[in-house]
Amino acid sequence: MKIALIDSGLGLLAAAAAVRRARPDVSLVLSGDPDGMPWGPRAPRDIAERALRCARAALAHGPHALVVACNTASVHALEALRTELEPAVPVVGTVPAVKPGAMAGGPLAIWATPATTGSVYQRRLIAEFAGGVETAEVPCHGLADAVERADPAAITRAVDAAARLTPPGVRDVVLGCTHYELVAATIRDRLTEAIGAPVRLHGSARAVAAQVLRRAGTVGGGVPADRGGTGGDGRLVVLASGRPSTLSPAALGYAEAALLLGPPTGVPAGAARNDGDEGGSGTREETAAV
């Protein structure tokens, strides 16, 4: 089995690592867009076009399903991607984990990019999944960019700034950008120190991984994804704006990249990890895929 993931930058690492944890044998195609990143400030039509280019580049490698590992791209490009790719290649989008975050009853905080904070899209998610729950929308200025550069000092500054905007009564925090899951441990530790109590983080990577593995089981109207079995050899292909590439030096600064680069090929399908805890990123994820 082969799964493709698209995003402008490193945000796809968390979901790719979650797939690898669940199924070490599945091969992965990471199709990024360094020439066009970040996608967030771009017009919706431009985001959709760039996402389609990334998807088309990935399709040349024969994936059985594709993940849109970016909240913004899922909003603006998911419909176009599904129109072009499905039913032959199922497409799974990413949604901030507002619903599981609100299940504890609040207070809840949603950490997101400044462009997403207060947006119609985010307000709709809050109304649908967190109605009646006290919810704070927290803009995380510079955090995604700092994560993209793998700049520890800048990450800490951005996390601390967002922590100061987070109400002290908050115990559940939704990570509303896929980049944030790469620094979940830093967020949890700094935020716990700032508010003086433990916090639960809610991301989307594991839910997305589970959904894409389900969707990849059958493609093209119920045809088995892999006639010879559902396994693979655990290979990794990296594309940069359509060009063959490797994981960037910044990507190699994260544990998720180390996981993607190993173990060796030929891992049996039965070697899947049983993630009964919150996963390597320290986040909880449910109902965060579409």
PDB file of C-alpha atoms in Angstrom:
ATOM      1  CA  MET A   1       0.000   0.000   0.000  1.00  0.00           C
ATOM      2  CA  LYS A   2       1.168   3.528  -0.729  1.00  0.00           C
ATOM      3  CA  ILE A   3      -0.150   6.761   0.819  1.00  0.00           C
ATOM      4  CA  ALA A   4       0.543  10.272  -0.513  1.00  0.00           C
ATOM      5  CA  LEU A   5       0.416  13.429   1.607  1.00  0.00           C
ATOM      6  CA  ILE A   6       0.441  17.022   0.393  1.00  0.00           C
ATOM      7  CA  ASP A   7       1.142  20.326   2.134  1.00  0.00           C
ATOM      8  CA  SER A   8       3.157  23.428   1.352  1.00  0.00           C
ATOM      9  CA  GLY A   9       5.761  22.599   3.996  1.00  0.00           C
ATOM     10  CA  LEU A  10       6.537  20.493   7.047  1.00  0.00           C
ATOM     11  CA  GLY A  11       2.965  20.241   8.333  1.00  0.00           C
ATOM     12  CA  LEU A  12       2.596  16.879   6.606  1.00  0.00           C
ATOM     13  CA  LEU A  13       5.262  15.268   8.788  1.00  0.00           C
ATOM     14  CA  ALA A  14       2.926  14.676  11.736  1.00  0.00           C
ATOM     15  CA  ALA A  15       0.301  12.775   9.732  1.00  0.00           C
ATOM     16  CA  ALA A  16       2.977  10.898   7.764  1.00  0.00           C
ATOM     17  CA  ALA A  17       4.595   9.791  11.024  1.00  0.00           C
ATOM     18  CA  ALA A  18       1.204   8.716  12.381  1.00  0.00           C
ATOM     19  CA  VAL A  19       0.692   6.520   9.307  1.00  0.00           C
ATOM     20  CA  ARG A  20       4.175   5.085   9.756  1.00  0.00           C
ATOM     21  CA  ARG A  21       3.527   4.317  13.438  1.00  0.00           C
ATOM     22  CA  ALA A  22       0.278   2.545  12.594  1.00  0.00           C
ATOM     23  CA  ARG A  23       1.617   0.715   9.529  1.00  0.00           C
ATOM     24  CA  PRO A  24       5.420   0.627   9.209  1.00  0.00           C
ATOM     25  CA  ASP A  25       5.083  -1.336   5.979  1.00  0.00           C
ATOM     26  CA  VAL A  26       3.112   1.343   4.096  1.00  0.00           C
ATOM     27  CA  SER A  27       5.097   3.350   1.557  1.00  0.00           C
ATOM     28  CA  LEU A  28       4.763   7.133   1.672  1.00  0.00           C
ATOM     29  CA  VAL A  29       4.929   9.924  -0.898  1.00  0.00           C
ATOM     30  CA  LEU A  30       5.445  13.387   0.630  1.00  0.00           C
ATOM     31  CA  SER A  31       4.585  16.075  -1.916  1.00  0.00           C
ATOM     32  CA  GLY A  32       5.408  19.563  -0.649  1.00  0.00           C
ATOM     33  CA  ASP A  33       5.481  22.966  -2.286  1.00  0.00           C
ATOM     34  CA  PRO A  34       8.542  24.925  -1.150  1.00  0.00           C
ATOM     35  CA  ASP A  35       8.228  27.159  -4.222  1.00  0.00           C
ATOM     36  CA  GLY A  36       4.776  28.316  -3.115  1.00  0.00           C
ATOM     37  CA  MET A  37       4.890  28.174   0.672  1.00  0.00           C
ATOM     38  CA  PRO A  38       3.211  29.265   2.795  1.00  0.00           C
ATOM     39  CA  TRP A  39      -0.224  28.612   1.345  1.00  0.00           C
ATOM     40  CA  GLY A  40      -2.115  30.426   4.092  1.00  0.00           C
ATOM     41  CA  PRO A  41      -1.828  34.016   2.759  1.00  0.00           C
ATOM     42  CA  ARG A  42      -2.698  32.993  -0.811  1.00  0.00           C
ATOM     43  CA  ALA A  43      -6.078  33.388  -2.469  1.00  0.00           C
ATOM     44  CA  PRO A  44      -8.356  30.320  -2.233  1.00  0.00           C
ATOM     45  CA  ARG A  45      -8.138  29.625  -5.981  1.00  0.00           C
ATOM     46  CA  ASP A  46      -4.338  29.799  -5.868  1.00  0.00           C
ATOM     47  CA  ILE A  47      -4.239  27.393  -2.914  1.00  0.00           C
ATOM     48  CA  ALA A  48      -6.446  24.940  -4.795  1.00  0.00           C
ATOM     49  CA  GLU A  49      -4.264  25.137  -7.899  1.00  0.00           C
ATOM     50  CA  ARG A  50      -1.056  24.586  -5.974  1.00  0.00           C
ATOM     51  CA  ALA A  51      -2.590  21.676  -4.030  1.00  0.00           C
ATOM     52  CA  LEU A  52      -3.676  20.100  -7.312  1.00  0.00           C
ATOM     53  CA  ARG A  53      -0.133  20.379  -8.658  1.00  0.00           C
ATOM     54  CA  CYS A  54       1.236  18.649  -5.578  1.00  0.00           C
ATOM     55  CA  ALA A  55      -1.390  15.923  -5.880  1.00  0.00           C
ATOM     56  CA  ARG A  56      -0.684  15.361  -9.576  1.00  0.00           C
ATOM     57  CA  ALA A  57       3.031  15.025  -8.868  1.00  0.00           C
ATOM     58  CA  ALA A  58       2.264  12.458  -6.174  1.00  0.00           C
ATOM     59  CA  LEU A  59      -0.111  10.535  -8.460  1.00  0.00           C
ATOM     60  CA  ALA A  60       2.794   9.662 -10.750  1.00  0.00           C
ATOM     61  CA  HIS A  61       3.990   7.387  -7.940  1.00  0.00           C
ATOM     62  CA  GLY A  62       0.753   5.401  -7.770  1.00  0.00           C
ATOM     63  CA  PRO A  63      -0.648   6.096  -4.302  1.00  0.00           C
ATOM     64  CA  HIS A  64      -3.759   4.271  -3.120  1.00  0.00           C
ATOM     65  CA  ALA A  65      -5.025   7.318  -1.210  1.00  0.00           C
ATOM     66  CA  LEU A  66      -4.047  10.936  -0.607  1.00  0.00           C
ATOM     67  CA  VAL A  67      -4.040  13.114   2.518  1.00  0.00           C
ATOM     68  CA  VAL A  68      -4.453  16.881   2.430  1.00  0.00           C
ATOM     69  CA  ALA A  69      -2.278  17.453   5.489  1.00  0.00           C
ATOM     70  CA  CYS A  70      -3.133  21.130   5.846  1.00  0.00           C
ATOM     71  CA  ASN A  71      -6.207  22.728   7.385  1.00  0.00           C
ATOM     72  CA  THR A  72      -6.201  25.685   4.981  1.00  0.00           C
ATOM     73  CA  ALA A  73      -5.818  23.502   1.906  1.00  0.00           C
ATOM     74  CA  SER A  74      -8.575  21.222   3.160  1.00  0.00           C
ATOM     75  CA  VAL A  75     -10.902  24.227   3.265  1.00  0.00           C
ATOM     76  CA  HIS A  76     -10.026  25.581  -0.168  1.00  0.00           C
ATOM     77  CA  ALA A  77      -8.860  22.582  -2.215  1.00  0.00           C
ATOM     78  CA  LEU A  78     -10.577  19.445  -0.911  1.00  0.00           C
ATOM     79  CA  GLU A  79     -13.557  19.670  -3.263  1.00  0.00           C
ATOM     80  CA  ALA A  80     -11.343  20.197  -6.338  1.00  0.00           C
ATOM     81  CA  LEU A  81      -9.032  17.364  -5.335  1.00  0.00           C
ATOM     82  CA  ARG A  82     -11.901  14.943  -4.803  1.00  0.00           C
ATOM     83  CA  THR A  83     -13.471  15.931  -8.120  1.00  0.00           C
ATOM     84  CA  GLU A  84     -10.246  15.153  -9.972  1.00  0.00           C
ATOM     85  CA  LEU A  85      -8.956  12.131  -8.056  1.00  0.00           C
ATOM     86  CA  GLU A  86     -11.918  10.181  -6.730  1.00  0.00           C
ATOM     87  CA  PRO A  87     -13.117   7.469  -6.863  1.00  0.00           C
ATOM     88  CA  ALA A  88      -9.826   6.035  -8.132  1.00  0.00           C
ATOM     89  CA  VAL A  89      -7.791   7.661  -5.350  1.00  0.00           C
ATOM     90  CA  PRO A  90      -9.642   8.519  -2.118  1.00  0.00           C
ATOM     91  CA  VAL A  91      -8.791  11.946  -0.670  1.00  0.00           C
ATOM     92  CA  VAL A  92      -8.795  12.613   3.083  1.00  0.00           C
ATOM     93  CA  GLY A  93      -8.804  16.160   4.445  1.00  0.00           C
ATOM     94  CA  THR A  94      -7.750  17.579   7.798  1.00  0.00           C
ATOM     95  CA  VAL A  95     -10.054  19.320  10.284  1.00  0.00           C
ATOM     96  CA  PRO A  96      -8.981  20.885  13.610  1.00  0.00           C
ATOM     97  CA  ALA A  97      -9.970  18.583  16.465  1.00  0.00           C
ATOM     98  CA  VAL A  98     -12.556  20.953  17.938  1.00  0.00           C
ATOM     99  CA  LYS A  99     -15.090  18.211  18.652  1.00  0.00           C
ATOM    100  CA  PRO A 100     -12.849  16.018  20.864  1.00  0.00           C
ATOM    101  CA  GLY A 101     -11.371  19.141  22.419  1.00  0.00           C
ATOM    102  CA  ALA A 102     -14.815  20.292  23.525  1.00  0.00           C
ATOM    103  CA  MET A 103     -15.900  16.927  24.913  1.00  0.00           C
ATOM    104  CA  ALA A 104     -14.487  17.710  28.366  1.00  0.00           C
ATOM    105  CA  GLY A 105     -16.848  20.672  28.589  1.00  0.00           C
ATOM    106  CA  GLY A 106     -14.285  23.483  28.522  1.00  0.00           C
ATOM    107  CA  PRO A 107     -12.844  25.957  28.939  1.00  0.00           C
ATOM    108  CA  LEU A 108     -11.252  25.278  25.557  1.00  0.00           C
ATOM    109  CA  ALA A 109      -8.623  27.138  23.556  1.00  0.00           C
ATOM    110  CA  ILE A 110      -7.960  26.839  19.835  1.00  0.00           C
ATOM    111  CA  TRP A 111      -4.417  27.708  18.824  1.00  0.00           C
ATOM    112  CA  ALA A 112      -4.350  28.661  15.149  1.00  0.00           C
ATOM    113  CA  THR A 113      -2.607  30.923  12.677  1.00  0.00           C
ATOM    114  CA  PRO A 114      -3.614  34.598  12.810  1.00  0.00           C
ATOM    115  CA  ALA A 115      -5.362  34.210   9.439  1.00  0.00           C
ATOM    116  CA  THR A 116      -7.503  31.321  10.710  1.00  0.00           C
ATOM    117  CA  THR A 117      -8.243  32.781  14.147  1.00  0.00           C
ATOM    118  CA  GLY A 118     -11.658  34.415  14.071  1.00  0.00           C
ATOM    119  CA  SER A 119     -12.330  33.218  10.517  1.00  0.00           C
ATOM    120  CA  VAL A 120     -15.768  32.183   9.327  1.00  0.00           C
ATOM    121  CA  TYR A 121     -14.472  28.620   8.972  1.00  0.00           C
ATOM    122  CA  GLN A 122     -13.200  28.385  12.544  1.00  0.00           C
ATOM    123  CA  ARG A 123     -16.289  30.064  13.977  1.00  0.00           C
ATOM    124  CA  ARG A 124     -18.427  27.516  12.122  1.00  0.00           C
ATOM    125  CA  LEU A 125     -16.454  24.633  13.648  1.00  0.00           C
ATOM    126  CA  ILE A 126     -16.901  26.140  17.114  1.00  0.00           C
ATOM    127  CA  ALA A 127     -20.630  26.595  16.590  1.00  0.00           C
ATOM    128  CA  GLU A 128     -21.022  23.026  15.278  1.00  0.00           C
ATOM    129  CA  PHE A 129     -18.815  21.121  17.709  1.00  0.00           C
ATOM    130  CA  ALA A 130     -18.280  23.365  20.738  1.00  0.00           C
ATOM    131  CA  GLY A 131     -21.624  25.103  21.128  1.00  0.00           C
ATOM    132  CA  GLY A 132     -22.113  26.094  24.754  1.00  0.00           C
ATOM    133  CA  VAL A 133     -18.455  25.475  25.600  1.00  0.00           C
ATOM    134  CA  GLU A 134     -16.379  28.469  26.662  1.00  0.00           C
ATOM    135  CA  THR A 135     -13.856  28.742  23.832  1.00  0.00           C
ATOM    136  CA  ALA A 136     -10.910  31.095  23.390  1.00  0.00           C
ATOM    137  CA  GLU A 137      -9.439  31.648  19.931  1.00  0.00           C
ATOM    138  CA  VAL A 138      -5.695  32.170  20.279  1.00  0.00           C
ATOM    139  CA  PRO A 139      -3.639  33.559  17.364  1.00  0.00           C
ATOM    140  CA  CYS A 140      -0.153  32.062  17.284  1.00  0.00           C
ATOM    141  CA  HIS A 141       1.905  34.757  15.620  1.00  0.00           C
ATOM    142  CA  GLY A 142       4.998  33.357  13.914  1.00  0.00           C
ATOM    143  CA  LEU A 143       4.678  29.827  15.275  1.00  0.00           C
ATOM    144  CA  ALA A 144       4.120  27.999  11.979  1.00  0.00           C
ATOM    145  CA  ASP A 145       7.004  29.886  10.360  1.00  0.00           C
ATOM    146  CA  ALA A 146       9.286  29.083  13.302  1.00  0.00           C
ATOM    147  CA  VAL A 147       8.342  25.406  13.094  1.00  0.00           C
ATOM    148  CA  GLU A 148       8.993  25.439   9.351  1.00  0.00           C
ATOM    149  CA  ARG A 149      12.500  26.788   9.987  1.00  0.00           C
ATOM    150  CA  ALA A 150      13.044  24.422  12.951  1.00  0.00           C
ATOM    151  CA  ASP A 151      14.192  27.445  14.964  1.00  0.00           C
ATOM    152  CA  PRO A 152      13.996  26.453  18.664  1.00  0.00           C
ATOM    153  CA  ALA A 153      14.373  29.990  20.030  1.00  0.00           C
ATOM    154  CA  ALA A 154      11.702  31.380  17.716  1.00  0.00           C
ATOM    155  CA  ILE A 155       9.419  28.452  18.525  1.00  0.00           C
ATOM    156  CA  THR A 156       9.749  29.098  22.240  1.00  0.00           C
ATOM    157  CA  ARG A 157       9.056  32.818  21.809  1.00  0.00           C
ATOM    158  CA  ALA A 158       5.965  32.158  19.695  1.00  0.00           C
ATOM    159  CA  VAL A 159       4.651  29.497  22.092  1.00  0.00           C
ATOM    160  CA  ASP A 160       5.189  31.751  25.096  1.00  0.00           C
ATOM    161  CA  ALA A 161       3.373  34.613  23.350  1.00  0.00           C
ATOM    162  CA  ALA A 162       0.396  32.357  22.586  1.00  0.00           C
ATOM    163  CA  ALA A 163       0.454  31.002  26.148  1.00  0.00           C
ATOM    164  CA  ARG A 164       0.084  34.551  27.482  1.00  0.00           C
ATOM    165  CA  LEU A 165      -3.072  34.914  25.375  1.00  0.00           C
ATOM    166  CA  THR A 166      -4.538  31.642  26.676  1.00  0.00           C
ATOM    167  CA  PRO A 167      -6.990  32.004  29.608  1.00  0.00           C
ATOM    168  CA  PRO A 168      -5.649  30.386  32.794  1.00  0.00           C
ATOM    169  CA  GLY A 169      -8.707  28.171  33.224  1.00  0.00           C
ATOM    170  CA  VAL A 170      -8.124  26.335  29.930  1.00  0.00           C
ATOM    171  CA  ARG A 171      -7.336  22.630  30.238  1.00  0.00           C
ATOM    172  CA  ASP A 172      -7.900  21.508  26.627  1.00  0.00           C
ATOM    173  CA  VAL A 173      -6.128  23.036  23.628  1.00  0.00           C
ATOM    174  CA  VAL A 174      -6.867  22.297  19.978  1.00  0.00           C
ATOM    175  CA  LEU A 175      -3.834  22.550  17.723  1.00  0.00           C
ATOM    176  CA  GLY A 176      -5.421  24.209  14.713  1.00  0.00           C
ATOM    177  CA  CYS A 177      -2.392  24.038  12.411  1.00  0.00           C
ATOM    178  CA  THR A 178      -0.665  20.798  11.445  1.00  0.00           C
ATOM    179  CA  HIS A 179       2.755  22.405  11.996  1.00  0.00           C
ATOM    180  CA  TYR A 180       2.004  22.812  15.698  1.00  0.00           C
ATOM    181  CA  GLU A 181       1.866  19.062  16.285  1.00  0.00           C
ATOM    182  CA  LEU A 182       5.598  18.863  15.556  1.00  0.00           C
ATOM    183  CA  VAL A 183       6.284  20.928  18.691  1.00  0.00           C
ATOM    184  CA  ALA A 184       3.467  19.564  20.851  1.00  0.00           C
ATOM    185  CA  ALA A 185       5.835  18.713  23.708  1.00  0.00           C
ATOM    186  CA  THR A 186       7.119  22.288  23.829  1.00  0.00           C
ATOM    187  CA  ILE A 187       3.582  23.665  23.708  1.00  0.00           C
ATOM    188  CA  ARG A 188       2.401  21.367  26.484  1.00  0.00           C
ATOM    189  CA  ASP A 189       5.369  22.109  28.746  1.00  0.00           C
ATOM    190  CA  ARG A 190       5.427  25.882  28.260  1.00  0.00           C
ATOM    191  CA  LEU A 191       1.667  26.237  28.497  1.00  0.00           C
ATOM    192  CA  THR A 192       1.458  24.070  31.611  1.00  0.00           C
ATOM    193  CA  GLU A 193       4.095  26.274  33.213  1.00  0.00           C
ATOM    194  CA  ALA A 194       2.293  29.460  32.140  1.00  0.00           C
ATOM    195  CA  ILE A 195      -1.164  28.538  33.438  1.00  0.00           C
ATOM    196  CA  GLY A 196      -0.026  26.433  36.372  1.00  0.00           C
ATOM    197  CA  ALA A 197      -1.952  23.265  35.495  1.00  0.00           C
ATOM    198  CA  PRO A 198      -1.655  20.342  33.060  1.00  0.00           C
ATOM    199  CA  VAL A 199      -3.276  20.727  29.651  1.00  0.00           C
ATOM    200  CA  ARG A 200      -4.524  18.214  27.105  1.00  0.00           C
ATOM    201  CA  LEU A 201      -3.564  18.857  23.485  1.00  0.00           C
ATOM    202  CA  HIS A 202      -5.829  17.783  20.633  1.00  0.00           C
ATOM    203  CA  GLY A 203      -4.325  17.320  17.184  1.00  0.00           C
ATOM    204  CA  SER A 204      -5.463  15.654  13.989  1.00  0.00           C
ATOM    205  CA  ALA A 205      -2.600  13.431  12.824  1.00  0.00           C
ATOM    206  CA  ARG A 206      -3.674  10.068  14.262  1.00  0.00           C
ATOM    207  CA  ALA A 207      -7.309  10.487  13.220  1.00  0.00           C
ATOM    208  CA  VAL A 208      -6.205  11.418   9.697  1.00  0.00           C
ATOM    209  CA  ALA A 209      -3.873   8.421   9.567  1.00  0.00           C
ATOM    210  CA  ALA A 210      -6.615   6.046  10.675  1.00  0.00           C
ATOM    211  CA  GLN A 211      -9.048   7.477   8.126  1.00  0.00           C
ATOM    212  CA  VAL A 212      -6.658   7.312   5.179  1.00  0.00           C
ATOM    213  CA  LEU A 213      -5.679   3.740   5.997  1.00  0.00           C
ATOM    214  CA  ARG A 214      -9.373   2.815   6.030  1.00  0.00           C
ATOM    215  CA  ARG A 215      -9.990   4.636   2.766  1.00  0.00           C
ATOM    216  CA  ALA A 216      -6.920   3.126   1.108  1.00  0.00           C
ATOM    217  CA  GLY A 217      -8.124  -0.398   1.841  1.00  0.00           C
ATOM    218  CA  THR A 218     -10.353  -0.260  -1.224  1.00  0.00           C
ATOM    219  CA  VAL A 219     -10.133   2.073  -4.190  1.00  0.00           C
ATOM    220  CA  GLY A 220     -12.015   2.503  -7.431  1.00  0.00           C
ATOM    221  CA  GLY A 221     -15.393   1.396  -6.165  1.00  0.00           C
ATOM    222  CA  GLY A 222     -14.308  -1.427  -3.915  1.00  0.00           C
ATOM    223  CA  VAL A 223     -11.313  -2.849  -5.776  1.00  0.00           C
ATOM    224  CA  PRO A 224      -8.654  -4.041  -3.321  1.00  0.00           C
ATOM    225  CA  ALA A 225      -5.899  -1.459  -3.053  1.00  0.00           C
ATOM    226  CA  ASP A 226      -3.183  -4.058  -3.461  1.00  0.00           C
ATOM    227  CA  ARG A 227      -4.129  -7.283  -5.240  1.00  0.00           C
ATOM    228  CA  GLY A 228      -1.108  -8.972  -3.748  1.00  0.00           C
ATOM    229  CA  GLY A 229      -1.998  -7.927  -0.215  1.00  0.00           C
ATOM    230  CA  THR A 230      -2.292  -4.680   1.675  1.00  0.00           C
ATOM    231  CA  GLY A 231       1.337  -4.430   2.733  1.00  0.00           C
ATOM    232  CA  GLY A 232       4.277  -2.591   1.195  1.00  0.00           C
ATOM    233  CA  ASP A 233       7.981  -2.041   1.704  1.00  0.00           C
ATOM    234  CA  GLY A 234       7.896   1.119   3.792  1.00  0.00           C
ATOM    235  CA  ARG A 235       9.656   3.263   1.208  1.00  0.00           C
ATOM    236  CA  LEU A 236       9.704   7.052   1.346  1.00  0.00           C
ATOM    237  CA  VAL A 237       9.488   9.365  -1.679  1.00  0.00           C
ATOM    238  CA  VAL A 238       9.870  13.128  -1.227  1.00  0.00           C
ATOM    239  CA  LEU A 239       8.802  15.676  -3.850  1.00  0.00           C
ATOM    240  CA  ALA A 240       9.513  19.420  -3.726  1.00  0.00           C
ATOM    241  CA  SER A 241       7.097  21.337  -5.981  1.00  0.00           C
ATOM    242  CA  GLY A 242       7.039  18.261  -8.219  1.00  0.00           C
ATOM    243  CA  ARG A 243      10.804  17.653  -8.223  1.00  0.00           C
ATOM    244  CA  PRO A 244      12.436  14.568  -6.676  1.00  0.00           C
ATOM    245  CA  SER A 245      13.971  15.620  -3.390  1.00  0.00           C
ATOM    246  CA  THR A 246      14.889  14.554   0.131  1.00  0.00           C
ATOM    247  CA  LEU A 247      13.764  15.640   3.576  1.00  0.00           C
ATOM    248  CA  SER A 248      15.057  19.151   4.227  1.00  0.00           C
ATOM    249  CA  PRO A 249      17.596  19.956   6.961  1.00  0.00           C
ATOM    250  CA  ALA A 250      14.763  21.649   8.884  1.00  0.00           C
ATOM    251  CA  ALA A 251      12.610  18.513   8.634  1.00  0.00           C
ATOM    252  CA  LEU A 252      15.477  16.427   9.984  1.00  0.00           C
ATOM    253  CA  GLY A 253      15.292  18.455  13.182  1.00  0.00           C
ATOM    254  CA  TYR A 254      12.074  16.658  14.154  1.00  0.00           C
ATOM    255  CA  ALA A 255      11.620  13.158  15.553  1.00  0.00           C
ATOM    256  CA  GLU A 256       8.909  12.502  12.957  1.00  0.00           C
ATOM    257  CA  ALA A 257      11.517  12.687  10.187  1.00  0.00           C
ATOM    258  CA  ALA A 258      13.734  10.140  11.933  1.00  0.00           C
ATOM    259  CA  LEU A 259      10.749   7.816  12.144  1.00  0.00           C
ATOM    260  CA  LEU A 260      10.022   8.234   8.433  1.00  0.00           C
ATOM    261  CA  LEU A 261      13.608   7.419   7.482  1.00  0.00           C
ATOM    262  CA  GLY A 262      13.495   4.067   9.299  1.00  0.00           C
ATOM    263  CA  PRO A 263      13.135   1.190   9.916  1.00  0.00           C
ATOM    264  CA  PRO A 264      14.564  -0.622   6.883  1.00  0.00           C
ATOM    265  CA  THR A 265      12.325  -1.643   4.003  1.00  0.00           C
ATOM    266  CA  GLY A 266      10.499  -4.939   4.124  1.00  0.00           C
ATOM    267  CA  VAL A 267       8.848  -4.396   7.502  1.00  0.00           C
ATOM    268  CA  PRO A 268       6.013  -6.925   7.901  1.00  0.00           C
ATOM    269  CA  ALA A 269       2.450  -5.615   8.121  1.00  0.00           C
ATOM    270  CA  GLY A 270       2.063  -7.230  11.530  1.00  0.00           C
ATOM    271  CA  ALA A 271       4.690  -4.926  13.025  1.00  0.00           C
ATOM    272  CA  ALA A 272       2.250  -2.072  13.554  1.00  0.00           C
ATOM    273  CA  ARG A 273       2.648  -0.179  16.821  1.00  0.00           C
ATOM    274  CA  ASN A 274      -0.229  -0.334  19.295  1.00  0.00           C
ATOM    275  CA  ASP A 275      -0.666   3.303  20.271  1.00  0.00           C
ATOM    276  CA  GLY A 276      -2.712   3.104  23.417  1.00  0.00           C
ATOM    277  CA  ASP A 277      -1.200   6.374  24.673  1.00  0.00           C
ATOM    278  CA  GLU A 278      -1.362   9.837  23.150  1.00  0.00           C
ATOM    279  CA  GLY A 279       1.206   9.081  20.474  1.00  0.00           C
ATOM    280  CA  GLY A 280       4.671  10.422  19.801  1.00  0.00           C
ATOM    281  CA  SER A 281       3.539  14.028  19.476  1.00  0.00           C
ATOM    282  CA  GLY A 282       1.806  14.121  22.851  1.00  0.00           C
ATOM    283  CA  THR A 283      -1.579  14.957  21.343  1.00  0.00           C
ATOM    284  CA  ARG A 284      -4.973  13.299  21.339  1.00  0.00           C
ATOM    285  CA  GLU A 285      -6.778  12.996  18.036  1.00  0.00           C
ATOM    286  CA  GLU A 286     -10.321  11.943  17.215  1.00  0.00           C
ATOM    287  CA  THR A 287     -12.830  12.944  14.543  1.00  0.00           C
ATOM    288  CA  ALA A 288     -10.317  15.241  12.840  1.00  0.00           C
ATOM    289  CA  ALA A 289     -10.462  13.906   9.287  1.00  0.00           C
ATOM    290  CA  VAL A 290     -12.951  14.376   6.473  1.00  0.00           C
TER     291      VAL A 290
END
